[in-house]
Amino acid sequence: MSSALLALLALPSFTTAYTWKFDSPPQQCSNLTVSVSGSDGKPPYRILILPSGPSPLKDNIEARTIVDQPFPEGASSVSFKLNYPANSQFVAIVSDASNFGSGGTSVAVEVTSSSDSSCFDASTNVSPKFFFNIYPQNQIVQCVPTRIWWDSATITGETNFLGVIPGGQSFTIPQSELTNVSSQGTGFSWTPSIRGGTTLIIVGGDGRGNGTAGSSLNTVNSGPNNIGSCLNDVSPSSTPGTPAGGSYATGTSTPGSGGGGGGGTNIGAIVGGVVGGVVALAAIGLIFLFFLRRSRVDTTREKQPVNLFNPDDDEESPQGAATRINRNELPEYYQPEPFTVPDPTVASTYEDEGATTSEGRPLSGYTTTSRSGTPDILSSYGAGSTTTGGGRKGPLRSMRPVNIIQHDDAGPSGPPKPDEDVETVELPPAYTNIRQ
C-alpha cells in the first residue's frame, strides 16, 4: 500500500451531513438515549463512549469501561445504560457505515448524579483485555514516526487503532507493515499529521470490538525542530468548529453548548494567577525594604568615630534624664583621699595589775597607747602614753628618747642633735605646704 493512499485513509471526514445529540442529560446508572438527525447518514450507526479525566471515586478507583454501542439495524436512535459514576466525564464519537467519526466528536461530557449506584463496583479497578504501547514512550510528535506495538499473543483477530480529538475530528490510524521487535513486540510505525498542542486519545481494539485495549491520552508535541512537512489545511486539530452532540453539561459548568464547558476553569486560573502575582510582588518588596534598612544601619555605624578610652563619651543622655556617670569614673564614696597625721595627743597610765591574753595567759608586760584621731603606729617604739604591767616586781624599765619627725613636705630629714642616742621615727609627709 503506497504512502499516498495511507495519508488519504488517515484523513477524517471534515463535514457531516447528519448530526446527533443526547435526548437527556447523561445520568449515573440511567439509560442514555442518542438520536441521529439528517438523511445523508449511512446506517448502521454506532457510538463510542471513552472515559475522560480522573475518576471521582475514592482512592481514584477506575470503574469506567469503554463502551462501543451499535445502533439497532436501520434505527436512528439508541438507548443503553450508562454505567458511569456521577461527576465523571466521557467523550462520545458517532460514526456511520462510511467511516469512523463521520458524525463528529463531543467535548468532555459530565455525568449527573442519581439515587442508583448499583451499575458499577466502586472498590475494583477495571482492566482492558490487552495492552498496547507507544515508542517513544508516551510521546507523540508531529510529523515524527511513532511506533505502536503490542503482544500478539493477547489479541483476537486483527487490531485496529483510532485517533480521537475531543471537540474535533476523529479518524482511523492507518497501519503500515507489521514488524516484530525483540525488545517490544508486534507493531507498526505511524507518522501523525496532527498539529502540535492538539489533545489526542489513541484507542486500541481487536476483533472483539473497539476499545478492548483501552485508551491513551496524549498531547501532540511540536518537537525541537517543529517539523511541519506532513501538515496541510485539512490536518486534524482540537478546534475545527462546534463540537458534536448538541447541548449537555461539560465539566462543572451549567448545561449549555459543548464548547463553553471550560469557562469556569479559565476564570479560576486567571484569579489564581493574579493573586499569586500580587503575593509575589509584596514578598519582593518586603525583602528589598529589609536589605535597604540593614544597609543604612551598617553605613551609620561605619561613619561613627571610635573612642578607645571612653567608648560611651559620644553617647548623650536622653532628654529629661539624669546626667549619666561615665563608666570609667568611680562613685564619690570610692574616691581616694591623701593620708594625713594630725598632732598627737599623749596620755599615759600605768597599772601594776596582771594582764592576760585573750586565751587567759599572763603577760610579763603590755603597752597600751591612746591617741586622738591617729593610727596606732608608734606603740612598737615605746612612744605615746604607755601602761606596762606584769607579774614581776621591780623598777620600771628605762625609756629611750624617741625623735618623731613630721614632714611638712617631701624634703630631707634634719640632722640629729649631737651626743644623743636617739631613735628616729619618720612619719609619711603630710604635704601641708602643697595644700597651702
Short mmCIF file of N, CA, C and O in Angstrom, two decimals, residues 208-288:
data_model
loop_
_atom_site.label_atom_id
_atom_site.label_comp_id
_atom_site.label_asym_id
_atom_site.label_seq_id
_atom_site.Cartn_x
_atom_site.Cartn_y
_atom_site.Cartn_z
N ARG A 208 -12.65 -8.23 18.96
CA ARG A 208 -13.72 -8.19 19.97
C ARG A 208 -14.41 -6.84 20.04
O ARG A 208 -15.37 -6.68 20.78
N GLY A 209 -13.90 -5.84 19.31
CA GLY A 209 -14.55 -4.55 19.27
C GLY A 209 -13.57 -3.40 19.49
O GLY A 209 -12.39 -3.59 19.82
N ASN A 210 -14.09 -2.20 19.29
CA ASN A 210 -13.26 -1.02 19.52
C ASN A 210 -13.08 -0.79 21.03
O ASN A 210 -14.00 -0.95 21.82
N GLY A 211 -11.85 -0.44 21.39
CA GLY A 211 -11.58 -0.11 22.78
C GLY A 211 -11.24 -1.26 23.68
O GLY A 211 -11.10 -1.07 24.90
N THR A 212 -11.08 -2.47 23.14
CA THR A 212 -10.73 -3.60 24.01
C THR A 212 -9.31 -3.49 24.58
O THR A 212 -8.98 -4.20 25.53
N ALA A 213 -8.48 -2.63 24.00
CA ALA A 213 -7.12 -2.42 24.53
C ALA A 213 -7.03 -1.16 25.38
O ALA A 213 -5.94 -0.76 25.80
N GLY A 214 -8.15 -0.52 25.64
CA GLY A 214 -8.12 0.70 26.43
C GLY A 214 -7.75 1.91 25.59
O GLY A 214 -7.78 1.87 24.35
N SER A 215 -7.37 2.99 26.25
CA SER A 215 -7.05 4.23 25.55
C SER A 215 -5.85 4.91 26.20
O SER A 215 -5.49 4.62 27.35
N SER A 216 -5.23 5.82 25.47
CA SER A 216 -4.06 6.56 25.93
C SER A 216 -4.25 8.03 25.61
O SER A 216 -4.48 8.39 24.44
N LEU A 217 -4.18 8.87 26.64
CA LEU A 217 -4.35 10.31 26.46
C LEU A 217 -3.00 10.96 26.23
O LEU A 217 -2.06 10.76 27.01
N ASN A 218 -2.87 11.76 25.17
CA ASN A 218 -1.61 12.40 24.82
C ASN A 218 -1.86 13.83 24.37
O ASN A 218 -2.96 14.18 23.93
N THR A 219 -0.80 14.63 24.45
CA THR A 219 -0.78 15.97 23.86
C THR A 219 0.31 15.99 22.81
O THR A 219 1.49 15.71 23.11
N VAL A 220 -0.06 16.26 21.56
CA VAL A 220 0.91 16.24 20.47
C VAL A 220 1.95 17.32 20.69
O VAL A 220 1.62 18.48 20.99
N ASN A 221 3.21 16.93 20.56
CA ASN A 221 4.35 17.84 20.76
C ASN A 221 4.85 18.34 19.41
O ASN A 221 4.91 17.59 18.45
N SER A 222 5.21 19.62 19.35
CA SER A 222 5.74 20.18 18.10
C SER A 222 7.16 19.72 17.83
O SER A 222 7.63 19.77 16.69
N GLY A 223 7.87 19.26 18.86
CA GLY A 223 9.24 18.80 18.69
C GLY A 223 10.23 19.93 18.66
O GLY A 223 9.87 21.10 18.43
N PRO A 224 11.51 19.65 18.89
CA PRO A 224 12.53 20.72 18.92
C PRO A 224 12.72 21.40 17.58
O PRO A 224 13.08 22.58 17.52
N ASN A 225 12.48 20.66 16.49
CA ASN A 225 12.67 21.24 15.15
C ASN A 225 11.37 21.72 14.52
O ASN A 225 11.41 22.30 13.43
N ASN A 226 10.24 21.45 15.18
CA ASN A 226 8.92 21.89 14.68
C ASN A 226 8.74 21.51 13.21
O ASN A 226 8.44 22.35 12.34
N ILE A 227 8.91 20.22 12.94
CA ILE A 227 8.78 19.73 11.56
C ILE A 227 7.30 19.80 11.16
O ILE A 227 6.43 19.29 11.87
N GLY A 228 7.02 20.38 10.01
CA GLY A 228 5.65 20.53 9.54
C GLY A 228 5.43 20.04 8.14
O GLY A 228 4.44 20.42 7.49
N SER A 229 6.31 19.17 7.66
CA SER A 229 6.22 18.72 6.27
C SER A 229 4.98 17.86 6.02
O SER A 229 4.52 17.76 4.88
N CYS A 230 4.40 17.22 7.06
CA CYS A 230 3.24 16.36 6.87
C CYS A 230 1.92 17.10 7.09
O CYS A 230 0.85 16.48 6.95
N LEU A 231 1.97 18.37 7.45
CA LEU A 231 0.75 19.11 7.76
C LEU A 231 0.19 19.79 6.52
O LEU A 231 0.94 20.17 5.61
N ASN A 232 -1.12 19.97 6.51
CA ASN A 232 -1.79 20.69 5.43
C ASN A 232 -3.05 21.36 5.99
O ASN A 232 -3.28 21.32 7.22
N ASP A 233 -3.83 21.93 5.13
CA ASP A 233 -5.01 22.69 5.59
C ASP A 233 -6.08 21.81 6.21
O ASP A 233 -6.94 22.32 6.95
N VAL A 234 -6.07 20.54 5.92
CA VAL A 234 -7.10 19.66 6.46
C VAL A 234 -6.57 18.76 7.57
O VAL A 234 -7.23 17.79 7.95
N SER A 235 -5.38 19.08 8.11
CA SER A 235 -4.84 18.27 9.21
C SER A 235 -5.73 18.41 10.44
O SER A 235 -6.23 19.50 10.74
N PRO A 236 -5.96 17.32 11.18
CA PRO A 236 -6.85 17.36 12.35
C PRO A 236 -6.34 18.34 13.41
O PRO A 236 -5.14 18.55 13.57
N SER A 237 -7.26 18.91 14.13
CA SER A 237 -6.92 19.83 15.21
C SER A 237 -8.00 19.74 16.28
O SER A 237 -9.02 19.07 16.11
N SER A 238 -7.79 20.46 17.40
CA SER A 238 -8.75 20.40 18.51
C SER A 238 -9.91 21.36 18.34
O SER A 238 -10.93 21.22 19.01
N THR A 239 -9.77 22.35 17.47
CA THR A 239 -10.82 23.38 17.36
C THR A 239 -11.25 23.57 15.92
O THR A 239 -11.04 24.63 15.32
N PRO A 240 -11.88 22.56 15.31
CA PRO A 240 -12.34 22.74 13.93
C PRO A 240 -13.65 23.48 13.82
O PRO A 240 -13.99 23.99 12.78
N GLY A 241 -14.43 23.52 14.92
CA GLY A 241 -15.75 24.15 14.87
C GLY A 241 -16.54 23.77 16.09
O GLY A 241 -15.99 23.43 17.14
N THR A 242 -17.86 23.80 15.96
CA THR A 242 -18.73 23.48 17.08
C THR A 242 -18.69 21.98 17.35
O THR A 242 -18.88 21.18 16.44
N PRO A 243 -18.44 21.57 18.61
CA PRO A 243 -18.39 20.13 18.91
C PRO A 243 -19.74 19.47 18.65
O PRO A 243 -20.79 20.11 18.71
N ALA A 244 -19.69 18.18 18.39
CA ALA A 244 -20.91 17.42 18.13
C ALA A 244 -21.59 17.04 19.43
O ALA A 244 -21.00 17.11 20.51
N GLY A 245 -22.87 16.64 19.33
CA GLY A 245 -23.60 16.14 20.49
C GLY A 245 -24.66 17.05 21.02
O GLY A 245 -25.36 16.69 21.96
N GLY A 246 -24.77 18.26 20.48
CA GLY A 246 -25.81 19.18 20.95
C GLY A 246 -25.43 19.81 22.28
O GLY A 246 -24.27 20.11 22.54
N SER A 247 -26.44 20.04 23.14
CA SER A 247 -26.24 20.72 24.42
C SER A 247 -26.19 19.70 25.55
O SER A 247 -27.05 18.82 25.64
N TYR A 248 -25.20 19.83 26.43
CA TYR A 248 -25.05 18.93 27.56
C TYR A 248 -24.11 19.58 28.57
O TYR A 248 -23.43 20.56 28.28
N ALA A 249 -24.12 19.00 29.76
CA ALA A 249 -23.26 19.53 30.83
C ALA A 249 -21.81 19.16 30.54
O ALA A 249 -21.50 18.02 30.19
N THR A 250 -20.93 20.14 30.67
CA THR A 250 -19.50 19.90 30.46
C THR A 250 -18.75 20.39 31.68
O THR A 250 -18.92 21.52 32.11
N GLY A 251 -17.91 19.57 32.25
CA GLY A 251 -17.13 19.95 33.43
C GLY A 251 -18.06 20.30 34.57
O GLY A 251 -19.03 19.62 34.85
N THR A 252 -17.76 21.46 35.26
CA THR A 252 -18.56 21.91 36.39
C THR A 252 -19.50 23.04 36.02
O THR A 252 -20.11 23.66 36.87
N SER A 253 -19.64 23.35 34.71
CA SER A 253 -20.49 24.44 34.29
C SER A 253 -21.94 23.98 34.15
O SER A 253 -22.24 22.79 34.18
N THR A 254 -22.82 24.92 33.98
CA THR A 254 -24.23 24.59 33.76
C THR A 254 -24.43 24.10 32.34
O THR A 254 -23.61 24.35 31.47
N PRO A 255 -25.53 23.38 32.06
CA PRO A 255 -25.75 22.88 30.72
C PRO A 255 -25.78 24.01 29.70
O PRO A 255 -26.32 25.08 29.93
N GLY A 256 -25.17 23.74 28.56
CA GLY A 256 -25.11 24.74 27.51
C GLY A 256 -24.42 24.15 26.32
O GLY A 256 -24.39 22.95 26.14
N SER A 257 -23.89 24.96 25.48
CA SER A 257 -23.20 24.47 24.29
C SER A 257 -21.95 23.73 24.69
O SER A 257 -21.31 24.04 25.68
N GLY A 258 -21.59 22.75 23.86
CA GLY A 258 -20.45 21.90 24.18
C GLY A 258 -19.16 22.66 24.26
O GLY A 258 -18.24 22.25 24.93
N GLY A 259 -19.04 23.77 23.56
CA GLY A 259 -17.77 24.48 23.55
C GLY A 259 -17.58 25.41 24.71
O GLY A 259 -16.54 26.02 24.82
N GLY A 260 -18.58 25.56 25.59
CA GLY A 260 -18.45 26.53 26.66
C GLY A 260 -18.17 25.92 28.01
O GLY A 260 -18.37 26.59 29.01
N GLY A 261 -17.72 24.67 28.05
CA GLY A 261 -17.55 24.00 29.33
C GLY A 261 -16.36 24.45 30.12
O GLY A 261 -16.30 24.20 31.31
N GLY A 262 -15.38 25.11 29.54
CA GLY A 262 -14.16 25.44 30.27
C GLY A 262 -14.13 26.83 30.81
O GLY A 262 -13.09 27.26 31.28
N GLY A 263 -15.23 27.60 30.77
CA GLY A 263 -15.20 29.00 31.20
C GLY A 263 -14.88 29.15 32.66
O GLY A 263 -14.09 29.99 33.04
N GLY A 264 -15.53 28.33 33.54
CA GLY A 264 -15.29 28.44 34.97
C GLY A 264 -13.83 28.16 35.31
O GLY A 264 -13.22 28.84 36.13
N THR A 265 -13.24 27.16 34.67
CA THR A 265 -11.85 26.83 34.94
C THR A 265 -10.92 27.97 34.55
O THR A 265 -9.97 28.30 35.24
N ASN A 266 -11.21 28.62 33.39
CA ASN A 266 -10.35 29.72 32.95
C ASN A 266 -10.41 30.88 33.92
O ASN A 266 -9.39 31.50 34.22
N ILE A 267 -11.60 31.22 34.41
CA ILE A 267 -11.72 32.33 35.37
C ILE A 267 -10.96 32.00 36.65
O ILE A 267 -10.25 32.85 37.20
N GLY A 268 -11.08 30.77 37.12
CA GLY A 268 -10.35 30.39 38.33
C GLY A 268 -8.85 30.50 38.14
O GLY A 268 -8.12 30.95 39.03
N ALA A 269 -8.38 30.08 36.96
CA ALA A 269 -6.94 30.17 36.71
C ALA A 269 -6.47 31.62 36.66
O ALA A 269 -5.39 31.96 37.17
N ILE A 270 -7.29 32.49 36.07
CA ILE A 270 -6.92 33.91 35.99
C ILE A 270 -6.86 34.53 37.39
O ILE A 270 -5.91 35.23 37.75
N VAL A 271 -7.90 34.26 38.20
CA VAL A 271 -7.92 34.81 39.56
C VAL A 271 -6.74 34.29 40.36
O VAL A 271 -6.07 35.04 41.08
N GLY A 272 -6.47 32.99 40.26
CA GLY A 272 -5.33 32.43 40.99
C GLY A 272 -4.01 33.04 40.56
O GLY A 272 -3.14 33.32 41.38
N GLY A 273 -3.86 33.27 39.24
CA GLY A 273 -2.63 33.89 38.76
C GLY A 273 -2.46 35.31 39.28
O GLY A 273 -1.35 35.73 39.65
N VAL A 274 -3.57 36.08 39.29
CA VAL A 274 -3.49 37.46 39.77
C VAL A 274 -3.12 37.50 41.26
O VAL A 274 -2.24 38.25 41.69
N VAL A 275 -3.78 36.67 42.06
CA VAL A 275 -3.49 36.64 43.50
C VAL A 275 -2.05 36.21 43.75
O VAL A 275 -1.33 36.79 44.57
N GLY A 276 -1.60 35.19 43.04
CA GLY A 276 -0.22 34.75 43.20
C GLY A 276 0.78 35.82 42.83
O GLY A 276 1.81 36.00 43.49
N GLY A 277 0.49 36.57 41.74
CA GLY A 277 1.39 37.65 41.35
C GLY A 277 1.47 38.76 42.39
O GLY A 277 2.55 39.28 42.69
N VAL A 278 0.31 39.12 42.96
CA VAL A 278 0.31 40.17 44.00
C VAL A 278 1.11 39.73 45.22
O VAL A 278 1.90 40.50 45.78
N VAL A 279 0.92 38.48 45.65
CA VAL A 279 1.67 37.98 46.80
C VAL A 279 3.17 37.97 46.51
O VAL A 279 3.99 38.35 47.37
N ALA A 280 3.54 37.56 45.32
CA ALA A 280 4.97 37.53 44.97
C ALA A 280 5.57 38.93 44.97
O ALA A 280 6.68 39.16 45.48
N LEU A 281 4.84 39.93 44.42
CA LEU A 281 5.35 41.30 44.42
C LEU A 281 5.48 41.84 45.83
O LEU A 281 6.46 42.54 46.16
N ALA A 282 4.51 41.54 46.70
CA ALA A 282 4.59 42.01 48.08
C ALA A 282 5.80 41.41 48.80
O ALA A 282 6.51 42.10 49.54
N ALA A 283 6.05 40.12 48.56
CA ALA A 283 7.21 39.48 49.20
C ALA A 283 8.52 40.10 48.72
O ALA A 283 9.44 40.36 49.50
N ILE A 284 8.60 40.38 47.42
CA ILE A 284 9.82 41.00 46.88
C ILE A 284 10.02 42.39 47.48
O ILE A 284 11.14 42.79 47.84
N GLY A 285 8.93 43.16 47.63
CA GLY A 285 9.04 44.49 48.22
C GLY A 285 9.51 44.45 49.66
O GLY A 285 10.36 45.25 50.07
N LEU A 286 8.99 43.51 50.45
CA LEU A 286 9.42 43.40 51.85
C LEU A 286 10.89 43.02 51.95
O LEU A 286 11.62 43.54 52.80
N ILE A 287 11.33 42.12 51.11
CA ILE A 287 12.75 41.73 51.13
C ILE A 287 13.64 42.91 50.76
O ILE A 287 14.69 43.16 51.38
N PHE A 288 13.22 43.72 49.77
CA PHE A 288 14.00 44.88 49.36
C PHE A 288 14.10 45.90 50.50
O PHE A 288 15.18 46.44 50.78
#
